[in-house]
XYZ file of C-alpha atoms in Angstrom:
648
model
C -39.816 74.843 -106.518
C -40.204 74.948 -110.330
C -42.508 72.231 -110.361
C -44.507 73.591 -107.349
C -44.879 76.593 -109.502
C -45.755 75.087 -112.261
C -48.351 73.065 -110.603
C -49.451 75.957 -108.143
C -52.394 77.224 -110.026
C -53.964 73.719 -110.663
C -53.581 72.520 -107.049
C -54.813 76.100 -105.475
C -57.752 75.323 -107.918
C -58.529 71.463 -106.085
C -58.280 73.108 -102.584
C -60.592 75.865 -103.504
C -62.961 73.024 -105.203
C -62.878 70.589 -102.249
C -63.565 73.621 -99.798
C -66.919 74.716 -101.870
C -67.747 70.925 -101.772
C -67.647 70.721 -97.863
C -69.398 74.317 -97.520
C -66.660 75.767 -95.747
C -67.897 79.413 -97.166
C -66.308 81.613 -94.325
C -62.949 79.483 -95.509
C -63.367 79.575 -98.987
C -63.690 83.344 -98.710
C -60.655 84.357 -96.634
C -58.573 81.321 -99.197
C -60.347 83.192 -102.226
C -58.689 87.080 -100.583
C -55.609 85.745 -99.634
C -54.761 84.483 -103.203
C -56.044 87.028 -104.804
C -53.591 89.566 -102.363
C -50.812 87.226 -102.871
C -51.131 87.196 -106.856
C -51.726 83.864 -106.713
C -53.873 82.247 -110.020
C -56.688 80.088 -109.207
C -57.523 77.438 -112.006
C -60.713 77.115 -112.675
C -62.379 73.555 -112.343
C -64.746 72.107 -114.878
C -68.299 73.638 -114.038
C -70.489 71.684 -111.911
C -73.630 72.620 -114.409
C -72.150 71.054 -117.055
C -71.561 67.919 -115.306
C -74.949 68.200 -113.671
C -76.671 68.264 -117.181
C -74.574 65.131 -118.728
C -75.238 63.435 -115.930
C -79.320 64.080 -116.234
C -79.122 62.902 -119.448
C -77.527 59.436 -119.004
C -80.357 59.479 -116.128
C -82.625 59.896 -118.799
C -81.031 57.512 -121.171
C -81.024 54.476 -118.977
C -84.416 54.736 -117.857
C -86.001 55.137 -121.183
C -84.058 52.043 -122.275
C -85.435 50.217 -119.285
C -89.088 51.558 -119.912
C -88.430 50.145 -124.032
C -86.840 46.866 -122.863
C -84.157 47.509 -124.742
C -81.409 45.798 -122.619
C -78.601 46.094 -124.956
C -78.700 50.034 -124.780
C -79.232 49.638 -121.296
C -76.473 47.587 -120.418
C -74.321 49.365 -122.267
C -74.844 52.680 -120.706
C -74.969 50.502 -117.411
C -71.286 49.556 -117.652
C -69.930 52.257 -119.418
C -71.122 55.125 -116.842
C -71.518 53.384 -113.492
C -68.140 52.549 -112.164
C -67.336 49.255 -111.930
C -66.119 49.387 -108.008
C -69.516 50.135 -107.595
C -71.300 47.281 -109.799
C -68.613 44.709 -108.398
C -68.165 46.027 -104.814
C -71.430 47.033 -103.692
C -74.433 44.142 -102.899
C -77.512 46.752 -103.341
C -75.877 47.415 -106.961
C -75.394 43.624 -107.501
C -78.990 42.887 -106.265
C -80.623 45.911 -108.414
C -78.478 44.387 -111.805
C -79.778 40.749 -111.221
C -83.281 42.201 -110.640
C -82.831 44.578 -114.056
C -81.699 41.380 -115.856
C -84.769 39.558 -114.768
C -86.618 42.330 -116.167
C -85.381 42.766 -119.753
C -85.480 38.468 -119.714
C -89.570 38.843 -119.066
C -90.303 42.376 -120.842
C -91.993 40.460 -123.693
C -93.680 37.834 -121.594
C -95.388 40.822 -119.555
C -95.677 43.644 -122.659
C -96.483 41.447 -125.647
C -99.886 41.340 -126.912
C -100.760 38.108 -127.835
C -98.002 35.438 -127.912
C -94.251 36.866 -127.800
C -91.924 36.950 -130.727
C -90.120 33.274 -130.223
C -87.109 33.910 -131.530
C -86.791 37.359 -129.968
C -88.109 35.841 -126.519
C -85.353 33.284 -126.689
C -82.391 36.043 -126.703
C -83.776 37.526 -124.159
C -83.866 34.331 -121.870
C -80.520 33.561 -123.659
C -78.765 36.550 -122.348
C -79.936 36.403 -119.028
C -78.674 32.840 -118.746
C -75.299 33.699 -120.052
C -75.543 36.316 -116.925
C -76.589 33.767 -114.510
C -73.410 31.761 -116.031
C -70.895 34.419 -115.742
C -71.363 37.551 -113.341
C -74.379 36.149 -111.829
C -73.018 33.454 -110.373
C -71.943 35.126 -107.381
C -75.582 35.675 -105.929
C -75.984 31.555 -106.896
C -75.829 30.581 -102.768
C -78.412 33.835 -102.009
C -81.558 32.513 -100.566
C -83.410 35.567 -102.014
C -81.851 34.989 -105.686
C -81.699 31.325 -105.930
C -84.806 30.098 -107.304
C -84.591 32.672 -110.206
C -81.641 30.837 -111.275
C -84.243 27.929 -112.724
C -86.003 30.666 -114.742
C -84.350 30.254 -118.014
C -85.163 26.497 -117.924
C -89.394 27.126 -117.200
C -91.157 26.564 -120.246
C -94.226 28.462 -118.596
C -92.700 31.344 -115.794
C -95.603 33.147 -116.148
C -97.791 29.956 -114.303
C -95.417 28.808 -112.197
C -95.897 29.543 -108.628
C -92.168 30.236 -107.720
C -92.163 33.526 -110.142
C -95.684 34.732 -109.275
C -94.306 38.064 -107.715
C -92.429 39.156 -111.098
C -95.836 39.287 -113.051
C -97.637 41.250 -110.447
C -98.379 44.947 -111.947
C -96.895 46.650 -108.953
C -93.196 44.828 -109.178
C -91.999 46.598 -112.636
C -92.821 50.018 -111.063
C -91.462 49.417 -107.813
C -88.179 48.146 -109.969
C -88.010 51.360 -111.538
C -88.592 53.801 -108.519
C -85.721 51.712 -106.822
C -83.074 52.290 -110.255
C -83.517 56.152 -110.490
C -83.047 56.582 -106.609
C -79.666 54.504 -107.155
C -79.214 56.638 -110.340
C -79.517 59.665 -108.879
C -77.292 58.845 -105.712
C -74.397 57.700 -107.921
C -74.304 60.582 -110.419
C -74.315 63.079 -107.248
C -71.940 60.937 -105.928
C -70.007 61.104 -109.314
C -69.783 64.896 -108.902
C -67.617 64.854 -105.654
C -64.459 67.305 -106.088
C -60.978 65.659 -107.464
C -58.976 65.897 -104.495
C -61.156 63.381 -102.706
C -61.168 61.226 -105.937
C -57.002 61.486 -105.709
C -56.994 60.739 -102.330
C -59.323 57.234 -102.532
C -57.834 56.376 -105.477
C -54.574 56.463 -103.952
C -55.535 54.617 -100.366
C -57.090 51.746 -102.920
C -54.363 51.193 -104.632
C -51.786 50.861 -101.878
C -54.195 48.278 -100.303
C -54.328 46.471 -103.556
C -50.784 46.588 -103.573
C -50.329 45.131 -100.656
C -52.742 42.286 -100.786
C -50.864 41.293 -103.843
C -47.426 41.299 -102.175
C -48.846 39.280 -99.423
C -50.343 36.580 -101.705
C -46.882 36.441 -103.504
C -45.058 36.074 -100.441
C -47.288 33.162 -99.105
C -46.792 31.288 -102.144
C -42.941 32.060 -102.069
C -42.897 30.340 -98.837
C -45.470 27.692 -99.966
C -43.083 27.149 -102.848
C -39.911 27.040 -100.453
C -41.401 24.557 -98.378
C -41.999 22.040 -101.133
C -38.386 22.888 -102.921
C -37.002 22.148 -99.069
C -38.859 18.564 -98.768
C -37.815 17.801 -101.854
C -34.159 18.654 -101.581
C -33.919 16.623 -97.971
C -35.433 13.640 -99.466
C -32.865 13.835 -102.282
C -29.743 14.443 -100.248
C -31.042 11.775 -97.921
C -31.592 9.337 -101.135
C -27.950 10.730 -102.070
C -26.410 9.607 -98.803
C -27.983 6.227 -98.746
C -26.672 5.718 -102.250
C -23.109 6.860 -101.426
C -23.180 4.660 -98.333
C -24.377 1.385 -100.315
C -22.088 2.228 -102.959
C -18.890 2.193 -100.556
C -19.891 -1.021 -99.039
C -20.646 -2.943 -102.106
C -16.912 -1.410 -103.306
C -15.285 -3.020 -99.617
C -17.449 -6.062 -100.575
C -15.418 -6.593 -104.239
C -12.646 -5.906 -102.480
C -12.992 -8.396 -100.053
C -14.184 -11.061 -102.690
C -10.935 -10.468 -104.473
C -8.712 -11.404 -101.405
C -11.047 -14.234 -100.991
C -13.244 -13.567 -98.329
C -17.076 -15.161 -98.956
C -20.301 -13.065 -98.588
C -23.035 -14.153 -97.008
C -26.519 -13.982 -98.842
C -27.441 -12.186 -95.282
C -25.316 -9.673 -95.949
C -26.800 -9.218 -99.371
C -30.459 -9.517 -98.613
C -29.686 -6.059 -96.123
C -27.982 -4.124 -99.271
C -30.553 -4.842 -101.299
C -33.461 -4.041 -99.303
C -31.431 -0.355 -98.587
C -30.597 0.161 -102.273
C -34.139 -0.615 -103.390
C -37.153 1.978 -103.235
C -39.596 1.441 -100.433
C -42.357 0.447 -102.962
C -39.901 -2.768 -104.225
C -38.737 -3.387 -100.746
C -41.293 -6.354 -99.491
C -41.962 -7.623 -102.684
C -38.296 -8.286 -103.610
C -36.618 -9.191 -99.717
C -38.892 -11.559 -99.541
C -39.368 -13.482 -103.109
C -36.074 -13.104 -104.391
C -33.026 -15.849 -103.525
C -30.039 -14.504 -102.526
C -28.104 -17.568 -102.639
C -28.950 -18.584 -106.267
C -26.812 -15.890 -108.124
C -29.012 -13.873 -111.334
C -32.207 -13.379 -109.263
C -32.660 -10.004 -108.695
C -31.757 -9.336 -112.284
C -34.741 -11.870 -113.244
C -37.069 -10.859 -110.834
C -36.851 -7.009 -112.012
C -37.198 -8.256 -115.671
C -40.077 -10.611 -115.365
C -42.228 -7.828 -116.876
C -39.793 -5.879 -119.961
C -39.426 -2.068 -120.052
C -40.438 -0.811 -123.143
C -37.420 1.247 -125.095
C -37.283 4.636 -125.022
C -38.010 7.295 -127.473
C -36.631 10.254 -129.379
C -39.471 12.418 -128.354
C -37.998 15.627 -129.748
C -38.743 14.168 -133.519
C -42.104 12.682 -132.372
C -43.582 16.024 -131.278
C -42.250 17.676 -134.717
C -44.009 14.924 -136.598
C -46.850 15.298 -134.849
C -46.999 19.402 -135.187
C -45.598 19.147 -139.016
C -46.090 15.927 -140.330
C -49.037 14.885 -142.705
C -52.470 14.394 -141.361
C -52.262 10.302 -141.394
C -49.079 10.415 -139.998
C -49.953 12.216 -136.929
C -52.803 10.011 -136.506
C -50.729 6.975 -136.137
C -48.231 8.664 -134.003
C -51.301 9.440 -131.740
C -52.750 6.048 -131.752
C -49.380 4.132 -131.431
C -48.596 6.492 -128.251
C -52.043 5.914 -126.626
C -51.696 2.084 -127.382
C -47.960 2.071 -126.113
C -50.013 3.717 -122.527
C -53.316 1.385 -122.605
C -51.965 -2.073 -123.513
C -49.126 -1.782 -121.254
C -48.774 -3.647 -117.928
C -50.172 -1.698 -114.813
C -47.333 -1.410 -112.367
C -43.397 -0.478 -113.047
C -43.997 -0.770 -117.198
C -47.273 1.493 -117.516
C -45.733 4.304 -114.998
C -42.236 4.386 -116.569
C -44.226 4.556 -119.872
C -46.235 7.650 -118.540
C -43.402 9.617 -116.843
C -41.159 9.479 -119.875
C -44.519 11.108 -121.833
C -44.588 13.636 -119.243
C -40.756 14.305 -118.354
C -40.440 15.034 -122.152
C -43.305 17.435 -121.809
C -45.166 15.167 -124.716
C -48.582 16.974 -124.663
C -46.347 20.564 -124.950
C -48.671 21.269 -121.591
C -45.481 23.653 -120.714
C -44.987 24.944 -123.962
C -45.797 28.549 -124.614
C -45.440 28.220 -128.638
C -47.970 29.095 -130.879
C -47.897 25.765 -132.577
C -47.797 22.901 -129.985
C -49.409 19.156 -129.795
C -52.284 20.508 -127.809
C -53.399 22.252 -131.149
C -54.276 19.117 -132.441
C -57.497 19.144 -130.495
C -58.497 21.720 -132.985
C -57.109 19.830 -135.916
C -59.293 20.051 -139.432
C -58.908 16.613 -139.619
C -61.775 14.534 -137.567
C -59.337 11.834 -137.364
C -56.817 13.624 -135.621
C -59.165 15.538 -133.445
C -60.329 12.055 -132.131
C -57.000 10.465 -131.934
C -55.685 13.530 -129.988
C -58.764 13.632 -127.636
C -58.414 9.915 -126.894
C -54.914 10.263 -125.966
C -55.880 12.747 -123.407
C -59.015 10.359 -122.051
C -56.048 7.910 -121.411
C -53.658 10.819 -119.643
C -56.734 11.524 -117.903
C -57.333 8.120 -116.913
C -54.176 7.719 -114.600
C -53.656 9.473 -111.354
C -50.245 10.991 -112.510
C -51.490 12.050 -115.765
C -54.007 14.197 -114.394
C -51.364 15.844 -112.274
C -49.395 16.954 -115.524
C -52.300 17.591 -117.271
C -53.817 19.763 -114.599
C -50.678 22.045 -114.281
C -51.871 24.139 -117.506
C -55.458 25.664 -117.811
C -55.177 25.867 -121.211
C -55.817 22.290 -121.113
C -59.311 22.524 -119.069
C -59.942 25.560 -121.528
C -59.680 23.597 -124.629
C -61.344 20.648 -123.806
C -64.502 22.625 -122.795
C -64.381 24.340 -125.954
C -64.033 21.245 -127.998
C -67.015 19.484 -125.923
C -69.524 22.468 -126.630
C -68.236 22.293 -130.496
C -67.593 19.363 -131.682
C -70.841 18.007 -133.851
C -69.267 16.047 -136.049
C -67.415 13.389 -133.932
C -69.535 11.784 -131.587
C -66.331 9.579 -130.339
C -64.190 12.840 -130.039
C -67.343 13.841 -127.919
C -67.225 11.017 -125.796
C -63.236 10.745 -124.942
C -63.257 14.739 -124.135
C -66.159 14.499 -121.857
C -64.444 11.167 -119.979
C -61.215 13.312 -119.571
C -63.615 16.363 -118.103
C -65.063 13.429 -116.052
C -62.183 12.280 -114.503
C -60.501 16.016 -114.147
C -63.602 16.269 -111.644
C -61.507 14.205 -109.224
C -59.304 16.908 -108.698
C -60.936 19.957 -106.581
C -59.403 22.895 -108.159
C -60.118 21.769 -111.646
C -64.220 21.160 -110.332
C -63.936 24.827 -109.048
C -62.721 25.696 -112.206
C -65.350 23.993 -114.191
C -68.258 24.882 -112.108
C -67.210 28.604 -112.471
C -66.981 28.332 -116.497
C -70.306 27.067 -116.191
C -70.311 23.660 -117.335
C -73.169 22.450 -114.554
C -75.579 24.719 -117.282
C -74.379 22.853 -120.327
C -74.714 19.382 -118.456
C -78.131 20.402 -117.521
C -78.869 21.380 -121.321
C -77.395 18.312 -122.572
C -79.194 15.808 -120.022
C -82.764 17.463 -121.086
C -82.576 15.504 -124.369
C -80.948 11.583 -123.316
C -81.935 10.516 -126.628
C -79.487 12.100 -128.439
C -76.724 10.911 -126.308
C -74.543 7.576 -126.251
C -74.387 5.469 -123.448
C -71.128 6.537 -122.898
C -72.168 10.418 -122.908
C -74.886 10.172 -120.735
C -73.214 7.881 -118.184
C -70.166 10.214 -117.720
C -72.765 13.430 -118.313
C -74.456 12.464 -115.016
C -71.527 11.150 -113.259
C -69.257 14.705 -113.791
C -72.774 16.494 -112.642
C -72.826 14.530 -109.654
C -68.787 15.213 -108.976
C -69.634 19.064 -109.347
C -72.905 19.071 -107.134
C -70.843 17.760 -103.966
C -69.392 21.134 -104.127
C -71.104 23.700 -102.234
C -70.851 26.208 -105.672
C -71.993 23.461 -107.599
C -75.461 23.299 -106.311
C -78.164 24.830 -108.235
C -82.197 24.945 -108.796
C -82.072 23.996 -112.611
C -79.930 20.384 -111.576
C -82.816 20.216 -109.451
C -85.532 20.211 -111.862
C -83.389 17.828 -114.254
C -83.054 15.144 -111.821
C -86.833 14.986 -110.749
C -87.851 15.159 -114.581
C -85.462 13.270 -116.274
C -86.266 9.847 -116.382
C -83.698 8.128 -118.269
C -80.673 9.751 -116.545
C -82.306 7.802 -113.597
C -80.936 4.663 -114.287
C -77.392 5.768 -113.587
C -79.019 5.486 -109.775
C -75.614 5.705 -107.876
C -74.722 9.075 -109.770
C -78.196 10.847 -109.584
C -78.727 9.790 -105.840
C -75.503 10.884 -105.382
C -76.388 14.436 -106.940
C -79.952 14.546 -104.955
C -77.929 14.352 -102.006
C -75.756 16.789 -101.985
C -78.030 19.451 -103.429
C -80.856 18.937 -100.766
C -78.399 19.767 -97.969
C -78.970 23.071 -98.993
C -82.020 24.361 -96.831
C -83.693 26.551 -99.935
C -83.170 23.572 -102.195
C -84.909 21.325 -99.941
C -87.966 23.890 -99.903
C -87.960 23.945 -103.285
C -87.906 20.551 -103.568
C -90.719 19.701 -101.645
C -92.972 22.011 -103.301
C -92.259 20.172 -106.655
C -93.715 16.977 -104.825
C -90.275 15.473 -104.751
C -90.774 13.064 -102.072
C -93.852 11.198 -104.016
C -91.644 10.770 -106.842
C -88.913 8.975 -105.004
C -91.422 6.904 -103.132
C -92.601 5.707 -106.777
C -88.882 4.406 -107.511
C -88.862 2.586 -104.022
C -91.757 0.309 -105.347
C -89.766 -0.994 -108.683
C -86.125 -0.275 -107.265
C -83.594 -2.947 -106.177
C -83.073 -3.693 -102.383
C -79.937 -1.043 -102.698
C -81.594 1.175 -104.978
C -84.024 1.327 -102.451
C -81.640 1.808 -99.278
C -80.076 4.666 -100.772
C -83.382 6.428 -101.336
C -84.791 6.234 -98.134
C -81.473 7.987 -97.154
C -82.662 10.838 -99.974
C -85.811 11.238 -98.281
C -84.254 11.701 -95.240
C -82.377 14.361 -96.232
C -85.289 15.968 -97.780
C -86.944 15.953 -94.828
C -84.481 17.323 -92.697
C -84.478 20.649 -90.989
C -80.374 21.138 -90.950
C -77.091 20.825 -93.088
C -75.687 17.189 -92.076
C -71.473 17.276 -91.470
C -69.692 16.027 -94.335
C -71.961 15.895 -96.952
C -70.764 19.123 -99.038
C -67.223 19.672 -99.524
C -65.901 23.217 -98.607
C -64.787 25.542 -101.514
C -62.285 27.085 -99.198
C -59.586 24.434 -98.949
C -58.161 23.384 -102.492
C -56.450 20.339 -101.156
C -55.761 18.276 -103.764
C -55.292 15.486 -101.342
C -58.719 14.219 -101.801
C -58.354 12.593 -104.883
C -58.899 8.865 -105.132
C -56.109 7.429 -106.872
C -56.643 4.299 -108.548
C -55.251 4.555 -112.938
C -58.658 3.029 -114.394
C -57.723 2.491 -118.283
C -61.014 2.002 -119.984
C -61.472 -0.613 -123.183
C -63.315 2.221 -124.703
C -60.137 3.888 -125.470
C -59.361 1.965 -128.151
C -62.681 0.903 -129.510
C -63.875 1.627 -133.179
C -60.468 2.288 -134.839
C -60.775 4.838 -137.542
C -57.483 4.032 -139.733
C -55.352 1.103 -140.563
C -52.170 0.369 -142.190
C -51.595 -0.321 -145.484
C -48.963 -2.841 -147.073
C -45.819 -1.966 -145.962
C -46.869 1.069 -143.713
C -45.747 0.839 -140.184
C -48.448 1.260 -137.247
C -48.651 0.685 -133.604
C -45.424 0.021 -131.296
C -43.282 -1.278 -134.652
C -43.415 2.531 -135.947
C -42.162 3.947 -132.862
C -39.486 1.305 -132.159
C -38.599 1.603 -135.959
C -38.956 5.289 -136.415
C -38.602 7.211 -133.234
C -35.977 5.208 -131.232
C -33.914 7.102 -128.703
C -31.593 6.711 -125.875
C -32.491 4.015 -123.512
C -34.037 4.663 -119.998
C -35.149 2.781 -117.334
C -36.572 4.902 -114.742
C -39.725 4.684 -112.652
C -41.365 6.395 -110.294
C -42.915 6.043 -107.388
C -46.876 6.080 -106.909
C -48.637 8.293 -104.266
C -50.091 6.718 -101.420
C -53.996 6.597 -102.377
C -56.838 6.350 -99.477
C -57.189 2.756 -99.499
C -58.620 3.018 -96.379
C -62.009 5.072 -97.541
C -64.718 2.930 -98.858
C -68.602 3.195 -100.138
C -71.012 1.554 -98.437
C -73.613 0.560 -101.127
C -76.495 1.441 -99.140
C -75.523 5.637 -99.386
C -75.327 7.767 -102.087
C -72.273 8.432 -103.440
C -70.727 11.317 -101.504
C -67.296 11.828 -103.280
C -66.304 12.242 -106.625
C -65.780 9.080 -108.781
C -65.555 7.770 -112.394
C -68.127 5.590 -113.957
C -64.706 3.139 -114.751
C -64.126 3.039 -110.861
C -67.128 3.101 -109.605
C -67.732 -0.121 -111.961
C -64.730 -1.952 -110.494
C -65.793 -1.225 -106.947
C -62.805 0.904 -105.880
C -62.421 2.947 -102.827
C -64.561 6.511 -103.694
């Protein structure tokens, strides 16, 4: 009762405010009279006149910033006074904000006398471009706004037919009128009584909590099923191993008693003992009538000694830059020079199980931080090692478990301006990451397509490796519906040098032309005439691919299977071929001096660990999915895999 009395005045004030807002005049009079008779104090709420005057001042400031073209002041007020629930949840507010960004981007073009100041214009265009890559990306699939995503990349928008409407005299006044009406409505709604606000916020909070709990439940059930499958498999292997062990003990007792064991019996035991991956090769190639055949068969490719990974990681973090470089080089060589199959899988599994790159570490100082080392050599050799990991399917799975790895690679790609080989290896790793659908999604959301389009505008500044892998990465991202964009179409139309990598360019064109609005833009650009020029010069395979693209350009509906859905993040789509490129070990920067250890000798001399010999069963790849050279690429692929003719 004491708590009620303490807040009674405020509660009665909230009730009176709501009755006044809802215009219950008679009820309000009766309520006030009864409170007075009972001696109940009424808390005076904030007056509406003060709120109205403050709202009017904010509206005037916003309109003034609109008229002056001052986008920083405008959007500072906009974000401060327009509720985030309205900015992010109301479709009209999102569309209005998009057009407001366009208004400020072209303000100097419309209002400058003579040529606008280039530095100021570039700043406004850059601000608009940043908006498109972040918050504005949500509207990229809307036909109404699709053409405007090419605005930052068009040299002179004033003469471009797609933007003619923006430069008409009536466009700015109409936008201003919409802004004023929106502000009047918003600030009127902000004067709603506190009682109603409390009710809405409480209901929304409960709804969000229920959604969050539901997502956690679904995730917990998914993990539970995964762990149950693993448990069942381990239990089955355990029972199989116990059974085989019991039979071998019985056989040993029988031989002691003088009973002979037949080769057929030994073969049946070995088939049960070895993994599925080894059964056929061993069961049909081992001569069980000759002693020692099994062990010799397993030792055809020797397994490398195990390492002391704790000491290794400690020296990678705390050692000198020269020691770090030699260790990174040796670890990479161990992977790149190993024999494909059990030897390479054992090495990679040892790296992963010991978390060599600290992907699961939360410490501030970790091996991953070497990607930002002050030493050019250490940065380059760390990028090479990550690229080597990304060249293997299990390595990509390991790196993908920590989103920090992707962010660090994207940051290094954009910041690295000293060492071209570092950039090449970072880009190579990202391109291989794009074989995994969740990483495709993250790269698209991080605006990597816009960075690639910018980089490919000047292909003469790129090495052959950078050019090929940039185009291949762009194609893989364009195979997703969220990766389609008009700037990509303009780049593929105008970039003559990148067309030398026709499998990737053709694949990207075929994908983005599946969107009706982009098809219309391409027709307006005269894309068919440009493609037919390449038919005259191309080989038979390229001609057939271009004919497919022209057919796509002139179609009126979305063909089945062209785009990969963004709703399904299933990772089983990834091609499963391991391609270890020769470029990983090219142009080594460091050489050992007299008496200095390097490579495998450094590892086995200073970092020898306990011997282990554990392999890992490879995942089944998409061995039955083949690509026809007649059609454009329609699945993610790496340049190494494409050159080797692997399934894509």
